[in-house]
Amino acid sequence: MYYCRGRLNVHKRDFLTLRDYTPEEIRLLIDDAILLKRLRQHGKTVLPYLTGLNIAMIFEKPSTRTRASFTVAIEELGAFPISYSAQELQLSRGEPVKDLGRVLSRYHHALAARVFRHSDLVELAKFSSVPVINLLSDQYHPLQALADYMTIMEKKGRIEGVKIAFVGDGRDNVFNSLAIAGVKLGAKVRVAAPRQYGPDPGVLGEEIYRRIEVYEDPFEAVRDVDVIYTDVFVSMGQEKEREERIKTFLPRYQVNAELLKRVGRDDYIVMHCLPAHRGEEITDDVIESPQSVVFDEAENRLHTSKAVLLYLLNPHWRQRI
């Protein structure tokens, strides 16, 4: 292990956005997750590769899949998870993020945070002496993207050349990470979004932005694709915009049976990061259809969480299998 608790560590690696990771690293994380899933299916639930470590999780936002999967991942790797809500920390009383990073990194071997502002995550990582992991921010959701492409690999047998259409908010944190990872892995990424909700090149990076296909018409975007993906129209922190967003996105950008008729093939899959607002961005019949892989996708959050933890804290774990 190459972490160092309590003092500056020049070898520290964070997991804030997949913009910082090479295609080879992303493929390795997915391959590791697939292996870890296989080991668990064969009864190897506890893999003591992080025994003796403790990992902090900070939640400014509610969480189901992220909190559950990351907690189980930590425990099954032999480490101890400690969860904090923002209200339990002095952050709620104005303590600077940089102070929190310097203090918590003297107690814990890694910090994982689910935050409203990505800039706070960057600040936390800057002043933490241990790895910081993004459990979701307003700009990126890299753990979700890893689970997404792990699922695509399982269902399609490949990622390179797979055509993916994301329908909805083109500035969504899930889409941003989906696009970044997809372009790096050789997938063909499309997004169908209203013009005012189109992708942000500043968040994606100019190179990624140039390599995605942007549509306003969702019926055109889904034609002949392998994967249709959507997410909620109103994310956490956007509640004041709900009325405006719903009027903009519905009914045109809803993933429903009528939209799926335009795919023109039967072997597509439907994905959603969950939780879903059934009847808004996706209909109940679609999410319950044979083409839906949303619960396999959710399960894979466990295995990709393990892969990231091991990559950051014990990259040579495979030698002990």
Tab-separated table of C-alpha atoms in Angstrom:
chain	number	residue	atom	x	y	z
A	1	MET	CA	0.000	0.000	0.000
A	2	TYR	CA	1.224	3.484	-0.756
A	3	TYR	CA	-1.143	5.726	1.178
A	4	CYS	CA	0.308	7.867	3.940
A	5	ARG	CA	-1.904	9.070	6.757
A	6	GLY	CA	-1.380	12.418	8.417
A	7	ARG	CA	1.321	13.994	6.251
A	8	LEU	CA	1.903	15.028	2.666
A	9	ASN	CA	2.037	12.039	0.324
A	10	VAL	CA	3.360	12.724	-3.168
A	11	HIS	CA	1.980	9.368	-4.382
A	12	LYS	CA	-1.619	10.132	-3.390
A	13	ARG	CA	-4.188	9.626	-6.141
A	14	ASP	CA	-7.729	10.986	-6.014
A	15	PHE	CA	-10.844	9.853	-7.865
A	16	LEU	CA	-12.740	13.056	-8.618
A	17	THR	CA	-13.449	12.840	-12.347
A	18	LEU	CA	-12.618	10.383	-15.105
A	19	ARG	CA	-11.046	13.283	-16.994
A	20	ASP	CA	-7.996	12.550	-14.797
A	21	TYR	CA	-7.834	8.870	-15.780
A	22	THR	CA	-6.438	7.286	-18.929
A	23	PRO	CA	-8.417	4.847	-21.084
A	24	GLU	CA	-6.121	2.078	-19.850
A	25	GLU	CA	-6.851	2.919	-16.215
A	26	ILE	CA	-10.608	2.998	-16.812
A	27	ARG	CA	-10.477	-0.381	-18.574
A	28	LEU	CA	-8.450	-1.800	-15.694
A	29	LEU	CA	-11.015	-0.585	-13.153
A	30	ILE	CA	-13.825	-2.222	-15.144
A	31	ASP	CA	-11.857	-5.460	-15.536
A	32	ASP	CA	-11.120	-5.477	-11.803
A	33	ALA	CA	-14.795	-4.908	-11.012
A	34	ILE	CA	-15.800	-7.831	-13.214
A	35	LEU	CA	-13.257	-10.045	-11.451
A	36	LEU	CA	-14.421	-8.886	-8.018
A	37	LYS	CA	-18.022	-9.656	-8.973
A	38	ARG	CA	-17.027	-13.131	-10.095
A	39	LEU	CA	-15.177	-13.763	-6.833
A	40	ARG	CA	-18.238	-12.676	-4.838
A	41	GLN	CA	-20.494	-14.929	-6.891
A	42	HIS	CA	-18.201	-17.818	-5.995
A	43	GLY	CA	-18.604	-17.159	-2.300
A	44	LYS	CA	-15.617	-14.899	-1.698
A	45	THR	CA	-17.659	-12.211	-0.001
A	46	VAL	CA	-14.864	-11.042	2.282
A	47	LEU	CA	-11.588	-10.116	0.612
A	48	PRO	CA	-9.299	-8.755	3.362
A	49	TYR	CA	-7.180	-6.540	1.124
A	50	LEU	CA	-7.828	-3.368	3.146
A	51	THR	CA	-7.783	-4.861	6.637
A	52	GLY	CA	-6.970	-2.333	9.334
A	53	LEU	CA	-7.970	0.736	7.333
A	54	ASN	CA	-10.871	3.069	8.041
A	55	ILE	CA	-12.615	5.143	5.408
A	56	ALA	CA	-14.759	8.236	5.934
A	57	MET	CA	-17.885	8.935	3.914
A	58	ILE	CA	-19.327	12.469	3.950
A	59	PHE	CA	-22.878	13.015	2.702
A	60	GLU	CA	-24.257	16.467	1.922
A	61	LYS	CA	-26.987	14.850	-0.223
A	62	PRO	CA	-29.327	11.894	0.348
A	63	SER	CA	-28.105	8.573	-0.999
A	64	THR	CA	-29.330	5.004	-1.413
A	65	ARG	CA	-27.214	3.089	-3.956
A	66	THR	CA	-24.021	5.049	-3.360
A	67	ARG	CA	-24.168	4.829	0.406
A	68	ALA	CA	-25.191	1.171	0.476
A	69	SER	CA	-22.764	-0.038	-2.186
A	70	PHE	CA	-19.790	1.928	-0.891
A	71	THR	CA	-20.384	0.871	2.719
A	72	VAL	CA	-20.648	-2.800	1.773
A	73	ALA	CA	-17.604	-2.484	-0.498
A	74	ILE	CA	-15.505	-1.093	2.367
A	75	GLU	CA	-16.634	-3.781	4.791
A	76	GLU	CA	-16.173	-6.668	2.359
A	77	LEU	CA	-12.602	-5.495	1.711
A	78	GLY	CA	-11.905	-5.685	5.441
A	79	ALA	CA	-11.890	-1.965	6.187
A	80	PHE	CA	-14.134	0.021	8.526
A	81	PRO	CA	-16.604	2.596	7.138
A	82	ILE	CA	-17.477	5.733	9.084
A	83	SER	CA	-20.324	7.848	7.727
A	84	TYR	CA	-20.875	11.545	8.427
A	85	SER	CA	-23.753	13.759	7.375
A	86	ALA	CA	-22.906	17.396	6.733
A	87	GLN	CA	-25.035	18.329	9.750
A	88	GLU	CA	-22.880	16.149	12.007
A	89	LEU	CA	-19.717	17.967	10.979
A	90	GLN	CA	-18.626	21.501	11.707
A	91	LEU	CA	-19.117	22.217	8.006
A	92	SER	CA	-22.704	23.047	8.937
A	93	ARG	CA	-21.331	25.819	11.192
A	94	GLY	CA	-18.951	27.254	8.626
A	95	GLU	CA	-15.723	25.282	9.059
A	96	PRO	CA	-13.627	25.631	5.879
A	97	VAL	CA	-13.422	22.568	3.649
A	98	LYS	CA	-9.634	22.839	3.638
A	99	ASP	CA	-9.579	22.478	7.434
A	100	LEU	CA	-11.867	19.463	7.254
A	101	GLY	CA	-9.543	17.824	4.728
A	102	ARG	CA	-6.433	18.381	6.828
A	103	VAL	CA	-8.114	17.074	9.975
A	104	LEU	CA	-10.006	14.035	8.675
A	105	SER	CA	-7.049	12.823	6.636
A	106	ARG	CA	-5.097	12.477	9.885
A	107	TYR	CA	-7.716	10.032	11.162
A	108	HIS	CA	-8.806	8.162	8.038
A	109	HIS	CA	-7.030	6.337	5.225
A	110	ALA	CA	-9.364	7.725	2.532
A	111	LEU	CA	-12.177	10.288	2.320
A	112	ALA	CA	-15.234	9.857	0.123
A	113	ALA	CA	-17.748	12.662	-0.292
A	114	ARG	CA	-21.124	13.327	-1.908
A	115	VAL	CA	-21.371	17.081	-2.339
A	116	PHE	CA	-23.433	19.846	-3.899
A	117	ARG	CA	-20.433	21.702	-5.373
A	118	HIS	CA	-17.609	19.978	-7.200
A	119	SER	CA	-15.335	22.830	-6.213
A	120	ASP	CA	-15.667	21.721	-2.576
A	121	LEU	CA	-14.497	18.253	-3.546
A	122	VAL	CA	-11.483	19.722	-5.326
A	123	GLU	CA	-10.694	21.785	-2.224
A	124	LEU	CA	-11.041	18.736	0.009
A	125	ALA	CA	-8.629	16.757	-2.176
A	126	LYS	CA	-6.134	19.621	-2.296
A	127	PHE	CA	-5.750	19.667	1.470
A	128	SER	CA	-6.230	15.964	2.237
A	129	SER	CA	-3.116	13.827	2.623
A	130	VAL	CA	-5.101	10.685	1.710
A	131	PRO	CA	-7.114	9.786	-1.419
A	132	VAL	CA	-10.430	11.553	-1.936
A	133	ILE	CA	-13.228	9.799	-3.840
A	134	ASN	CA	-16.163	11.497	-5.553
A	135	LEU	CA	-19.429	9.884	-4.451
A	136	LEU	CA	-21.297	12.438	-6.616
A	137	SER	CA	-20.976	16.136	-7.248
A	138	ASP	CA	-22.952	18.614	-9.307
A	139	GLN	CA	-20.581	18.072	-12.236
A	140	TYR	CA	-19.519	14.422	-12.199
A	141	HIS	CA	-20.532	10.953	-11.014
A	142	PRO	CA	-17.530	8.785	-11.976
A	143	LEU	CA	-18.434	5.737	-9.872
A	144	GLN	CA	-21.757	5.562	-11.717
A	145	ALA	CA	-20.039	5.699	-15.106
A	146	LEU	CA	-17.791	2.777	-14.188
A	147	ALA	CA	-20.850	0.707	-13.245
A	148	ASP	CA	-22.559	1.775	-16.467
A	149	TYR	CA	-19.734	0.584	-18.699
A	150	MET	CA	-19.251	-2.564	-16.646
A	151	THR	CA	-22.921	-3.322	-17.338
A	152	ILE	CA	-22.559	-2.547	-21.031
A	153	MET	CA	-19.552	-4.860	-21.182
A	154	GLU	CA	-21.569	-7.643	-19.541
A	155	LYS	CA	-24.598	-7.195	-21.786
A	156	LYS	CA	-22.922	-6.342	-25.086
A	157	GLY	CA	-19.537	-8.041	-24.750
A	158	ARG	CA	-17.730	-4.872	-25.747
A	159	ILE	CA	-17.613	-1.136	-25.194
A	160	GLU	CA	-15.675	0.097	-28.204
A	161	GLY	CA	-18.057	0.975	-31.013
A	162	VAL	CA	-21.190	0.670	-28.869
A	163	LYS	CA	-23.698	3.423	-29.688
A	164	ILE	CA	-25.187	5.149	-26.646
A	165	ALA	CA	-27.954	7.760	-26.664
A	166	PHE	CA	-28.502	9.777	-23.494
A	167	VAL	CA	-31.911	11.464	-23.517
A	168	GLY	CA	-32.512	14.364	-21.148
A	169	ASP	CA	-30.338	16.992	-19.492
A	170	GLY	CA	-27.046	17.287	-21.361
A	171	ARG	CA	-25.473	19.069	-18.386
A	172	ASP	CA	-26.382	16.292	-15.972
A	173	ASN	CA	-23.531	14.975	-13.808
A	174	VAL	CA	-24.308	11.392	-14.841
A	175	PHE	CA	-24.172	12.303	-18.519
A	176	ASN	CA	-20.884	14.159	-18.060
A	177	SER	CA	-19.148	11.099	-16.635
A	178	LEU	CA	-20.897	8.769	-19.090
A	179	ALA	CA	-19.620	10.865	-21.996
A	180	ILE	CA	-16.069	11.228	-20.675
A	181	ALA	CA	-15.645	7.514	-20.027
A	182	GLY	CA	-17.442	6.542	-23.223
A	183	VAL	CA	-15.278	8.646	-25.498
A	184	LYS	CA	-12.122	7.421	-23.780
A	185	LEU	CA	-13.244	3.801	-24.173
A	186	GLY	CA	-14.203	4.162	-27.818
A	187	ALA	CA	-17.994	4.208	-27.481
A	188	LYS	CA	-20.087	6.433	-29.755
A	189	VAL	CA	-21.903	8.809	-27.425
A	190	ARG	CA	-24.957	10.829	-28.420
A	191	VAL	CA	-27.064	13.181	-26.330
A	192	ALA	CA	-30.559	14.459	-27.057
A	193	ALA	CA	-31.316	17.596	-25.043
A	194	PRO	CA	-33.077	20.946	-25.376
A	195	ARG	CA	-30.684	23.572	-26.676
A	196	GLN	CA	-30.454	25.404	-23.332
A	197	TYR	CA	-29.535	22.129	-21.611
A	198	GLY	CA	-26.868	21.051	-24.065
A	199	PRO	CA	-23.478	19.683	-22.963
A	200	ASP	CA	-20.946	22.031	-21.365
A	201	PRO	CA	-17.520	21.814	-23.041
A	202	GLY	CA	-15.950	23.401	-19.984
A	203	VAL	CA	-17.042	20.474	-17.822
A	204	LEU	CA	-16.494	17.740	-20.399
A	205	GLY	CA	-13.264	19.115	-21.822
A	206	GLU	CA	-13.012	20.328	-25.407
A	207	GLU	CA	-11.665	17.047	-26.778
A	208	ILE	CA	-14.511	15.000	-25.278
A	209	TYR	CA	-17.080	17.593	-26.360
A	210	ARG	CA	-15.915	17.476	-29.970
A	211	ARG	CA	-16.322	13.715	-30.086
A	212	ILE	CA	-19.924	13.431	-28.928
A	213	GLU	CA	-22.972	13.852	-31.144
A	214	VAL	CA	-25.495	16.446	-29.962
A	215	TYR	CA	-29.162	16.341	-31.002
A	216	GLU	CA	-32.270	18.258	-30.076
A	217	ASP	CA	-34.533	15.571	-31.533
A	218	PRO	CA	-34.566	12.452	-29.299
A	219	PHE	CA	-36.265	10.387	-32.011
A	220	GLU	CA	-33.311	10.969	-34.288
A	221	ALA	CA	-30.749	10.395	-31.524
A	222	VAL	CA	-31.970	6.907	-30.591
A	223	ARG	CA	-32.024	5.531	-34.119
A	224	ASP	CA	-30.011	2.293	-34.348
A	225	VAL	CA	-28.353	2.648	-30.935
A	226	ASP	CA	-27.298	-0.141	-28.582
A	227	VAL	CA	-28.050	1.727	-25.352
A	228	ILE	CA	-30.678	4.272	-24.364
A	229	TYR	CA	-29.855	6.078	-21.115
A	230	THR	CA	-31.751	8.649	-19.122
A	231	ASP	CA	-31.677	10.349	-15.727
A	232	VAL	CA	-34.011	12.557	-13.734
A	233	PHE	CA	-34.907	15.947	-15.168
A	234	VAL	CA	-34.599	17.620	-11.765
A	235	SER	CA	-31.466	16.686	-9.828
A	236	MET	CA	-30.795	17.312	-6.139
A	237	GLY	CA	-30.217	21.016	-5.633
A	238	GLN	CA	-32.378	21.977	-8.652
A	239	GLU	CA	-35.752	21.802	-6.914
A	240	LYS	CA	-36.431	25.516	-7.460
A	241	GLU	CA	-36.157	24.911	-11.220
A	242	ARG	CA	-38.576	21.983	-11.214
A	243	GLU	CA	-41.562	23.639	-12.887
A	244	GLU	CA	-39.468	25.140	-15.674
A	245	ARG	CA	-37.544	21.919	-16.263
A	246	ILE	CA	-40.619	19.698	-16.388
A	247	LYS	CA	-42.254	22.004	-18.938
A	248	THR	CA	-39.098	21.919	-21.047
A	249	PHE	CA	-38.401	18.189	-20.977
A	250	LEU	CA	-41.910	16.707	-21.018
A	251	PRO	CA	-43.259	15.060	-23.008
A	252	ARG	CA	-40.642	15.246	-25.766
A	253	TYR	CA	-37.648	13.834	-23.852
A	254	GLN	CA	-39.402	11.051	-21.986
A	255	VAL	CA	-38.073	7.534	-22.617
A	256	ASN	CA	-41.272	5.678	-23.431
A	257	ALA	CA	-42.554	2.981	-25.762
A	258	GLU	CA	-43.109	5.476	-28.591
A	259	LEU	CA	-39.497	6.659	-28.445
A	260	LEU	CA	-38.142	3.115	-28.317
A	261	LYS	CA	-40.005	2.216	-31.519
A	262	ARG	CA	-37.600	4.567	-33.304
A	263	VAL	CA	-34.528	2.532	-32.343
A	264	GLY	CA	-35.201	0.182	-35.236
A	265	ARG	CA	-33.732	-2.922	-33.595
A	266	ASP	CA	-34.608	-5.287	-30.755
A	267	ASP	CA	-31.272	-5.864	-29.032
A	268	TYR	CA	-30.944	-2.467	-27.345
A	269	ILE	CA	-30.793	-2.040	-23.577
A	270	VAL	CA	-32.274	0.699	-21.396
A	271	MET	CA	-30.251	2.202	-18.566
A	272	HIS	CA	-30.976	4.586	-15.691
A	273	CYS	CA	-28.730	5.404	-12.716
A	274	LEU	CA	-31.742	5.469	-10.326
A	275	PRO	CA	-33.670	6.675	-8.478
A	276	ALA	CA	-36.177	7.050	-11.305
A	277	HIS	CA	-39.117	9.403	-11.342
A	278	ARG	CA	-41.407	7.002	-13.146
A	279	GLY	CA	-43.785	8.850	-15.407
A	280	GLU	CA	-41.359	11.728	-15.906
A	281	GLU	CA	-38.033	10.899	-17.601
A	282	ILE	CA	-38.996	7.232	-18.062
A	283	THR	CA	-42.239	5.296	-18.004
A	284	ASP	CA	-42.992	2.385	-15.712
A	285	ASP	CA	-43.466	-0.074	-18.579
A	286	VAL	CA	-40.019	0.736	-19.997
A	287	ILE	CA	-38.139	0.437	-16.705
A	288	GLU	CA	-39.873	-2.917	-16.091
A	289	SER	CA	-39.323	-4.187	-19.651
A	290	PRO	CA	-36.961	-7.032	-20.677
A	291	GLN	CA	-34.666	-4.426	-22.251
A	292	SER	CA	-34.143	-2.672	-18.908
A	293	VAL	CA	-30.878	-3.458	-17.116
A	294	VAL	CA	-31.205	-0.819	-14.400
A	295	PHE	CA	-30.995	-3.239	-11.480
A	296	ASP	CA	-27.942	-5.043	-12.863
A	297	GLU	CA	-26.467	-1.563	-13.290
A	298	ALA	CA	-27.282	-0.739	-9.659
A	299	GLU	CA	-25.729	-3.993	-8.430
A	300	ASN	CA	-22.529	-3.229	-10.282
A	301	ARG	CA	-22.041	-0.105	-8.169
A	302	LEU	CA	-20.795	-2.462	-5.438
A	303	HIS	CA	-18.119	-4.051	-7.581
A	304	THR	CA	-16.839	-0.842	-9.162
A	305	SER	CA	-16.629	0.742	-5.699
A	306	LYS	CA	-14.373	-2.110	-4.616
A	307	ALA	CA	-12.255	-1.708	-7.738
A	308	VAL	CA	-11.682	2.005	-7.061
A	309	LEU	CA	-10.872	1.485	-3.387
A	310	LEU	CA	-8.301	-1.182	-4.215
A	311	TYR	CA	-6.781	0.857	-7.040
A	312	LEU	CA	-6.194	3.777	-4.690
A	313	LEU	CA	-5.247	1.930	-1.499
A	314	ASN	CA	-3.808	-1.450	-2.515
A	315	PRO	CA	-3.103	-1.545	-6.261
A	316	HIS	CA	-1.216	-4.838	-6.024
A	317	TRP	CA	-4.165	-6.752	-4.541
A	318	ARG	CA	-4.394	-9.152	-7.498
A	319	GLN	CA	-1.105	-10.743	-6.450
A	320	ARG	CA	-2.847	-12.081	-3.324
A	321	ILE	CA	-5.738	-13.851	-5.050
